[in-house]
Tab-separated table of C-alpha atoms in Angstrom:
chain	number	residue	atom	x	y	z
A	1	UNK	CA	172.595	-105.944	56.634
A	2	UNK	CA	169.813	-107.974	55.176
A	3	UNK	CA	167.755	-109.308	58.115
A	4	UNK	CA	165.094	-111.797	55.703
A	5	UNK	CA	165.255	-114.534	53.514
A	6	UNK	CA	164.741	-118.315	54.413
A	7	UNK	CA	167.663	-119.308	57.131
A	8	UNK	CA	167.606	-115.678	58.686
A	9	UNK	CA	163.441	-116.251	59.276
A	10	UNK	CA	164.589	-119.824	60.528
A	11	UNK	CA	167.012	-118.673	62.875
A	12	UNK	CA	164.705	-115.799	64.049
A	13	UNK	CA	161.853	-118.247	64.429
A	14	UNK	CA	163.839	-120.475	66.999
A	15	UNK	CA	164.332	-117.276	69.311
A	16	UNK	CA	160.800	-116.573	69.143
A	17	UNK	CA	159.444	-120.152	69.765
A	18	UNK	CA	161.930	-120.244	72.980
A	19	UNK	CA	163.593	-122.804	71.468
A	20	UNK	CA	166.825	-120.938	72.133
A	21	UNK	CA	167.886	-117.802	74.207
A	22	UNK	CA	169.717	-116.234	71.124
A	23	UNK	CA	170.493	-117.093	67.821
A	24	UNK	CA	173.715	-115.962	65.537
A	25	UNK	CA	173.051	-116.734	61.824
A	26	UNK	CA	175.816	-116.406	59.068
A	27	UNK	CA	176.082	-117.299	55.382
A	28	UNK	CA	179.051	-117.031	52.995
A	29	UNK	CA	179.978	-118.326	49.599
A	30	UNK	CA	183.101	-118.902	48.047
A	31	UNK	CA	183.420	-115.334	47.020
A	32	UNK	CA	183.182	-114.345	51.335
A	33	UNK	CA	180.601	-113.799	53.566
A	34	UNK	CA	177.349	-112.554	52.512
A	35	UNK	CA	175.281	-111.786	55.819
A	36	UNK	CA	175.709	-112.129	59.028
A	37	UNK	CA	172.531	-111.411	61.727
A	38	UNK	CA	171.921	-112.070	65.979
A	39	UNK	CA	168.266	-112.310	67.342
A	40	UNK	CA	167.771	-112.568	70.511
A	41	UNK	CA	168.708	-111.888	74.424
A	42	UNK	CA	169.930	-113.523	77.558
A	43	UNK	CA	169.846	-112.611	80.954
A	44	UNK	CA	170.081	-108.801	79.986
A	45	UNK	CA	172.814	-109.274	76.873
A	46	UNK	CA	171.998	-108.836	73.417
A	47	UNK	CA	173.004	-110.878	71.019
A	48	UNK	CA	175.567	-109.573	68.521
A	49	UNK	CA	177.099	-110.707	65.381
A	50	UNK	CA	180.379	-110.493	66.970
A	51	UNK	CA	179.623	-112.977	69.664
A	52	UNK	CA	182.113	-115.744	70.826
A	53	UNK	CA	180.131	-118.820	71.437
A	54	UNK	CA	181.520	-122.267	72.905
A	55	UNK	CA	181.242	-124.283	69.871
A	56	UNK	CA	181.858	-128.156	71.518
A	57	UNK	CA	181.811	-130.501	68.980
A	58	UNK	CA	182.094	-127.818	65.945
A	59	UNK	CA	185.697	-127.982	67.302
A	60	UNK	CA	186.227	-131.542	65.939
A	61	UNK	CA	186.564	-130.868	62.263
A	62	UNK	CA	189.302	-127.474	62.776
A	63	UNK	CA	191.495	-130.047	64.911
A	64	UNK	CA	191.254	-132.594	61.968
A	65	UNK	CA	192.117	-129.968	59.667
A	66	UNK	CA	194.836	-128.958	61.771
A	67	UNK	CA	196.002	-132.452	62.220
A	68	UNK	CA	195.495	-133.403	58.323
A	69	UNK	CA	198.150	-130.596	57.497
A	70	UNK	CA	201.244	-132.992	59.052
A	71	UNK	CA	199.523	-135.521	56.752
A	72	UNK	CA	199.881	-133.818	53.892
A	73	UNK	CA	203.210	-132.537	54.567
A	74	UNK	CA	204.582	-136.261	54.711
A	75	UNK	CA	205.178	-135.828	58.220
A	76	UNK	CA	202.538	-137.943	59.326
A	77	UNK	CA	200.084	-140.658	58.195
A	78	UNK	CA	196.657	-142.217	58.650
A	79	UNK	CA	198.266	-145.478	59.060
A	80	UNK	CA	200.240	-144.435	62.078
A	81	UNK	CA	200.003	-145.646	65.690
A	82	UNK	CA	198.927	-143.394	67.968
A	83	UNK	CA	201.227	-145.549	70.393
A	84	UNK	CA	204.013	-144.882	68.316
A	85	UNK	CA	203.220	-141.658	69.169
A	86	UNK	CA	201.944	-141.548	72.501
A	87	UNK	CA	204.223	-144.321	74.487
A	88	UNK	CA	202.461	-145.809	76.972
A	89	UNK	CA	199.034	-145.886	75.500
A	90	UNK	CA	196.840	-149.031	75.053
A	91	UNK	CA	198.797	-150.842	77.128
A	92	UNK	CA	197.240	-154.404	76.194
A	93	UNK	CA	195.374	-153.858	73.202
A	94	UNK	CA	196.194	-156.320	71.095
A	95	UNK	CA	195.325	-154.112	68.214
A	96	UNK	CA	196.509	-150.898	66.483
A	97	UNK	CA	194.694	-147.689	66.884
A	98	UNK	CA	195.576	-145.546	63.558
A	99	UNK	CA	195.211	-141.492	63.002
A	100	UNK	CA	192.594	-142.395	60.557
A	101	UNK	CA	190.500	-143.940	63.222
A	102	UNK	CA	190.584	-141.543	65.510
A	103	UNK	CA	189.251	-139.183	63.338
A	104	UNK	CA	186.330	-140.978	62.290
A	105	UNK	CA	185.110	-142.726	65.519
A	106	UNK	CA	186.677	-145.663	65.300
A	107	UNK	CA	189.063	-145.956	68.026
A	108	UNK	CA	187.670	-148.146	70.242
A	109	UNK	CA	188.803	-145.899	73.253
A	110	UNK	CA	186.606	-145.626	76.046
A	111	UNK	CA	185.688	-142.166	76.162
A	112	UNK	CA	185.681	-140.285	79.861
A	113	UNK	CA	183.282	-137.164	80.808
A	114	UNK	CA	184.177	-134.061	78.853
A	115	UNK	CA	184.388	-132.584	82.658
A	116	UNK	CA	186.369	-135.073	84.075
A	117	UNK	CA	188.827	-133.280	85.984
A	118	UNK	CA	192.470	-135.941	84.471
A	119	UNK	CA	194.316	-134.190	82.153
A	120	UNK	CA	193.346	-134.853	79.104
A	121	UNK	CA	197.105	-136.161	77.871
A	122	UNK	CA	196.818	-138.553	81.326
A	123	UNK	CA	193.319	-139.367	80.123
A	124	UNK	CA	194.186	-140.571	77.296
A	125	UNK	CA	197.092	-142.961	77.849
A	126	UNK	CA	195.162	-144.398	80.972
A	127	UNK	CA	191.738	-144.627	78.842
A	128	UNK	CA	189.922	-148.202	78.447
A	129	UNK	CA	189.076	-150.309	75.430
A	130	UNK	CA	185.562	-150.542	73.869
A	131	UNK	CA	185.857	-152.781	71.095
A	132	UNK	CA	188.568	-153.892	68.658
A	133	UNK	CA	189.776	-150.894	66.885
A	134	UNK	CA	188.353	-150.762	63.056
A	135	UNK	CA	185.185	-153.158	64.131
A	136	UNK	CA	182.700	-150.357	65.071
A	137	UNK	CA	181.833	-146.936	65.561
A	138	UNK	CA	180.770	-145.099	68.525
A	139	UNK	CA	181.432	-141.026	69.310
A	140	UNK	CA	184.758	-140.792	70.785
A	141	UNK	CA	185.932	-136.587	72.350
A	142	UNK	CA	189.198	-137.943	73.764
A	143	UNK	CA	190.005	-139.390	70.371
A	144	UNK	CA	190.607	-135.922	69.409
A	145	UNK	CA	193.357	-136.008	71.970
A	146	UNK	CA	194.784	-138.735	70.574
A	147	UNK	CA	194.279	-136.777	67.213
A	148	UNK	CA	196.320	-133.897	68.676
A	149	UNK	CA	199.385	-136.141	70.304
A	150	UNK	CA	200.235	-137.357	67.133
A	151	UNK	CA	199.965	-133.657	65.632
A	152	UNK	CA	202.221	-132.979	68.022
A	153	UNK	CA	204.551	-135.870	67.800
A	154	UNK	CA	204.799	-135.018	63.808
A	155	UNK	CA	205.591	-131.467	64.211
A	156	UNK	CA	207.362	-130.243	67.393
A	157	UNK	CA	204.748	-127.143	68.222
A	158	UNK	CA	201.952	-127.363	70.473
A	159	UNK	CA	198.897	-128.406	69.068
A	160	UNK	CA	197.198	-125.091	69.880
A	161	UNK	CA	199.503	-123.389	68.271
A	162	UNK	CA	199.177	-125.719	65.084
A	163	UNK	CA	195.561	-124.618	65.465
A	164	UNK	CA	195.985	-120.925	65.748
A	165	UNK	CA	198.136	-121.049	62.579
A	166	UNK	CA	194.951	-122.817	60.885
A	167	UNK	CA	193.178	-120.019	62.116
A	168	UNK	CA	195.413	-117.117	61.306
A	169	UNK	CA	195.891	-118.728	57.869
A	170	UNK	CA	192.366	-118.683	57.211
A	171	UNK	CA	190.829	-115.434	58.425
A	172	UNK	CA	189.210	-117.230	61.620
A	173	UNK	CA	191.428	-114.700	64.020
A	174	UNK	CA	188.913	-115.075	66.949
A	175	UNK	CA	189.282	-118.944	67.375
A	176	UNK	CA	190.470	-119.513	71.014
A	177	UNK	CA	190.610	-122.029	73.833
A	178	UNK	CA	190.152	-118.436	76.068
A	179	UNK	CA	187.353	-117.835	78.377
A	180	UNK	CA	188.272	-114.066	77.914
A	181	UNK	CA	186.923	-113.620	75.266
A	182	UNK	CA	183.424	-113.765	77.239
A	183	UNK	CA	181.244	-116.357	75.211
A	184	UNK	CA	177.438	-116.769	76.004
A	185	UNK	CA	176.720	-118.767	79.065
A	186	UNK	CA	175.780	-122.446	77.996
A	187	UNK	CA	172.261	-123.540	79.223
A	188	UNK	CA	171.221	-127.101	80.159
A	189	UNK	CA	174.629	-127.449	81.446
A	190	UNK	CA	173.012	-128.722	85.574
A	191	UNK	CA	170.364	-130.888	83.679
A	192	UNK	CA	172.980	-132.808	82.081
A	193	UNK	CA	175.143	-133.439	84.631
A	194	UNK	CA	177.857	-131.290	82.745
A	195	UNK	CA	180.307	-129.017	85.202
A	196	UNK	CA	181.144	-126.647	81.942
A	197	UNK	CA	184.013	-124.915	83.575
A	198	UNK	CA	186.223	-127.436	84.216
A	199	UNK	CA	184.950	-128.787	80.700
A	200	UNK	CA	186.739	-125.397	79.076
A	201	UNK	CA	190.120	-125.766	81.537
A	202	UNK	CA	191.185	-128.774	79.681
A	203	UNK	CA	191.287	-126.657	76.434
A	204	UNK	CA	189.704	-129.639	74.691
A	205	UNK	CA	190.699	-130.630	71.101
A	206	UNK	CA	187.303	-131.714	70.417
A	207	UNK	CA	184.879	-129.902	72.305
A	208	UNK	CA	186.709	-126.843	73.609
A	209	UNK	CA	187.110	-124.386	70.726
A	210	UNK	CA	185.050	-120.706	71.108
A	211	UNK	CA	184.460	-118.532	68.068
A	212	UNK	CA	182.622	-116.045	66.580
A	213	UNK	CA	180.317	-116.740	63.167
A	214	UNK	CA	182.958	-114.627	61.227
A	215	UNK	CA	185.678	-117.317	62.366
A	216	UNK	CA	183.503	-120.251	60.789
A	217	UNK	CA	182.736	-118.294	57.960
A	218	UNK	CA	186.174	-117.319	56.720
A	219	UNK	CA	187.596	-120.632	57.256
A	220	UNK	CA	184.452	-121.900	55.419
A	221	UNK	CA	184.846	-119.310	52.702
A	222	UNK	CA	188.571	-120.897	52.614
A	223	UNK	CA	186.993	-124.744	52.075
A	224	UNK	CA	184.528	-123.678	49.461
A	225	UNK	CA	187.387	-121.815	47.356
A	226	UNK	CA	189.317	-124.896	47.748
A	227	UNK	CA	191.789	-122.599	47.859
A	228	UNK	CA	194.621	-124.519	49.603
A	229	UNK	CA	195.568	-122.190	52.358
A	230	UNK	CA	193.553	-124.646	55.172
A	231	UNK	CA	194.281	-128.045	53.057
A	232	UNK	CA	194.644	-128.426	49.772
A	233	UNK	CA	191.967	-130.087	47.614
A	234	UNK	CA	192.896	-133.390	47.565
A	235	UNK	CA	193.588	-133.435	51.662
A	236	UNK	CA	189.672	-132.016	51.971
A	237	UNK	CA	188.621	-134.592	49.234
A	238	UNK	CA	189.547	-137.566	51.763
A	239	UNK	CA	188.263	-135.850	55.147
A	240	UNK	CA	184.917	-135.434	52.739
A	241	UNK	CA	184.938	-139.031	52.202
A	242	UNK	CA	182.546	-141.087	54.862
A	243	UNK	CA	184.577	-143.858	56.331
A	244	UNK	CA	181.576	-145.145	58.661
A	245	UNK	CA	178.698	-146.477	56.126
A	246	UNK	CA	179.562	-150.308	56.295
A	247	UNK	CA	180.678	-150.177	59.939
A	248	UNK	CA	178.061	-150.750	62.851
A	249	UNK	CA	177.319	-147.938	65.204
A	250	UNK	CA	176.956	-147.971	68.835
A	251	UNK	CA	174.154	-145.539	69.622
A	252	UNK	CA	171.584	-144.677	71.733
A	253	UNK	CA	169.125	-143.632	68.655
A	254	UNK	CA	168.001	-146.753	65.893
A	255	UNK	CA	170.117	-145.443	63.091
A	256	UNK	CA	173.077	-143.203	62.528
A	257	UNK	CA	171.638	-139.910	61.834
A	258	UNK	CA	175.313	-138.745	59.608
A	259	UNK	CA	178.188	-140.638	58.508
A	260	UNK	CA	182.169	-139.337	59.576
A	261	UNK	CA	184.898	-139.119	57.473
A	262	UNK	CA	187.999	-137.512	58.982
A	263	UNK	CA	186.631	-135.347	60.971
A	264	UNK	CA	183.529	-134.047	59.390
A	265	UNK	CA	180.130	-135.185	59.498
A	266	UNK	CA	177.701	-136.017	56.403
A	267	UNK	CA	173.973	-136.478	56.362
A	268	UNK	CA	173.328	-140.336	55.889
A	269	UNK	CA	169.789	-139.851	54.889
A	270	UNK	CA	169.716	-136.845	51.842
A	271	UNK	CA	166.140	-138.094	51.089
A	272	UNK	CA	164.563	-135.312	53.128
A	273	UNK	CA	167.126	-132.351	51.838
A	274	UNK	CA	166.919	-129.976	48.477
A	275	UNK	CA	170.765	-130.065	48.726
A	276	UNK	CA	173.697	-133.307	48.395
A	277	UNK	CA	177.297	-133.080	49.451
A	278	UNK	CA	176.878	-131.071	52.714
A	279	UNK	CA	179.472	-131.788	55.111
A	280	UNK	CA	180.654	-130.146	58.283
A	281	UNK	CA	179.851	-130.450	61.923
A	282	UNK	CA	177.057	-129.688	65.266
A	283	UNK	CA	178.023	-128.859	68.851
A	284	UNK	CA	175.918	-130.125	71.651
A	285	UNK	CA	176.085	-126.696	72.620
A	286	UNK	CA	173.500	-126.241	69.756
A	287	UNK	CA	176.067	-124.528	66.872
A	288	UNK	CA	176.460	-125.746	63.521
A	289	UNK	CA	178.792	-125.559	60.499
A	290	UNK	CA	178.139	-126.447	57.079
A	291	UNK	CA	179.342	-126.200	53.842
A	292	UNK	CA	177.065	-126.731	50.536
A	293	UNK	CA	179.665	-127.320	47.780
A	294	UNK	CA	176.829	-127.502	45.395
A	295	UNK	CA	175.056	-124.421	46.404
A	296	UNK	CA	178.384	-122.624	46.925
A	297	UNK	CA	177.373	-121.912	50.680
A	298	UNK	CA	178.499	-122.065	54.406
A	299	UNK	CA	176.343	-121.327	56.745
A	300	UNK	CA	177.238	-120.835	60.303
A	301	UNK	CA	174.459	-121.187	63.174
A	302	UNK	CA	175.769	-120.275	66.974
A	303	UNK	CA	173.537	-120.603	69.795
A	304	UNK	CA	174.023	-121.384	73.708
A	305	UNK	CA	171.552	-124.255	74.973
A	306	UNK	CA	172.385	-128.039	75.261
A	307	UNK	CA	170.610	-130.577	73.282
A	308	UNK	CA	168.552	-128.496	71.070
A	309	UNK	CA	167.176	-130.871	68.848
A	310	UNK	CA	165.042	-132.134	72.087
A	311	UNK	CA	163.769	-128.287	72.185
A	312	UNK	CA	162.775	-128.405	68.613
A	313	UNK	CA	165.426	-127.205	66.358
A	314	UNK	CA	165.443	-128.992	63.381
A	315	UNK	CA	168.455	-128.501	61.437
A	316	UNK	CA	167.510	-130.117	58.600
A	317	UNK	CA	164.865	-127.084	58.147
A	318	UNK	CA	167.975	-124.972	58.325
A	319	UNK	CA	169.779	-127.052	55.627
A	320	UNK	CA	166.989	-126.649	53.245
A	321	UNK	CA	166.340	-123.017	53.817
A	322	UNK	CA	170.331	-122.274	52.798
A	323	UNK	CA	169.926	-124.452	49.741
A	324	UNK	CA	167.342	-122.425	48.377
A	325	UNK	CA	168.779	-118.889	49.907
């Protein structure tokens, strides 16, 4: 296992600084994964390359690919209403809130704590209205929900098991909604108000996922091949396509720091990275998945501490060490 080059020393240097308890660093290409390495310790256990960590938001894009493959089976559509779907939701909205929106933020449903203790289903079809659907874009977990309903509605099978079939598909065998399978305790969980347990209960489509760096990395190995057996081409071709750029954000920093398309996230400033095209997606929990299309790379970073960009981590650092790795 080859422990140096440029993102290994990045992901060792955050460990060191304190800027993170431990640190899980993985790279693959389109060919399969090329290193995987774990620095680091926390409260007695030492980090290993075969690690679960809760991956939050990372979650996002392996429910829209999940949900995308009713789209392209004809089952489904990014036009259709998630009331059509879910009956009882929006109950006077005068508008239409589509699949395609809720994968890219622009639902316009008020969004409740990721801990709040509703079901998530009930959540949902009781949930507020922000703004006009289409008109803006602001974060949205429960969206995912929504996402997951109409995955649901489409096919028959429990969403979860439309995800597990993603994963099985795909190599990423240790994807779970578990707690067994023992993931790293989260830190900055009391600071931010966030009651992580009852977080993982409601198995959430967008923020509830664990998994290993092996998991990201085969399913990333599977995007980069383009090899159909998550989504074919053309289906990853439109969730690769930003859907936010001429749409306002509401946000509590002065500028959107990535643009969505279905699912994924993409850099909306490129000016201060070596490499174009990247797309994939951070946790709050402080993991991150990204593919390079141009560099042929995927590069998987896990870690257990909320907020870590306030700490110091600075991904884009990380996105220009894999470009030239």
């Amino acid at each position: 296992m080859v422990e140096t080059g440029p993102a290994a020393d990045w992901a060792r240097n955050q460990v060191d600084h304190n800027r993170v308890p431990v640190a899980v660093l993985g790279v693959a290409s389109s060919h399969g994964i090329e290193d995987i390495v774990a620095f680091g310790s926390d409260g007695g256990r030492q980090a290993t390359t075969d690690d679960h960590f809760a991956l939050f938001s990372v979650t996002k894009p392996i429910s829209a690919l999940t949900v995308m493959r009713q789209v392209e089976l004809g089952k489904l559509a990014l036009a259709a209403s998630l009331g059509d779907a879910l009956p009882g939701f929006g109950v006077g909205r005068t508008d239409t809130v589509t699949l395609e929106q809720l994968l890219s933020h622009r639902s316009g449903i008020s969004d409740p704590a990721l801990d709040d203790g509703t079901p998530l289903r009930e959540a949902l079809t009781s949930a507020g209205q922000a703004f006009y659907s289409g008109s803006l874009v602001q974060y949205c977990n429960i969206a995912f929900e929504g996402a997951a309903a109409m995955a649901e509605w489409a096919d028959g099978r429990p969403f979860e098991d439309q995800l597990l079939a993603l994963a099985a598909d795909t190599g990423a065998h240790g994807l779970t909604f578990n707690t067994e399978c023992n993931p790293h305790t989260v830190h900055g969980t009391d600071a931010a108000g966030l009651d992580v347990q009852a977080m993982y209960k409601n198995r959430h489509p967008g923020a509830g996922l664990f998994g290993t760096a092996t998991d990201l990395l085969n399913l990333g190995t599977d995007l980069l091949r383009n090899s159909g057996k998550a989504v074919r081409p053309a289906t990853l071709a439109a969730m690769r396509r930003p859907r936010t750029r001429e749409v306002s954000h509401i946000t509590t920093r002065p500028q959107p720091l990535r643009h969505t398309g279905l699912g994924f996230q993409m850099p909306a400033n490129e000016s201060d990275l070596f490499a174009q095209g990247i797309y994939g997606h951070p946790g709050w929990s402080g993991t991150e998945w990204w593919m390079f299309p141009e560099q042929d790379r995927c590069v998987v970073f896990l870690t257990n501490a909320l907020d870590t960009p306030d700490r110091g981590v600075d991904t884009n650092e990380l996105f220009n060490a894999v470009a030239v790795s």
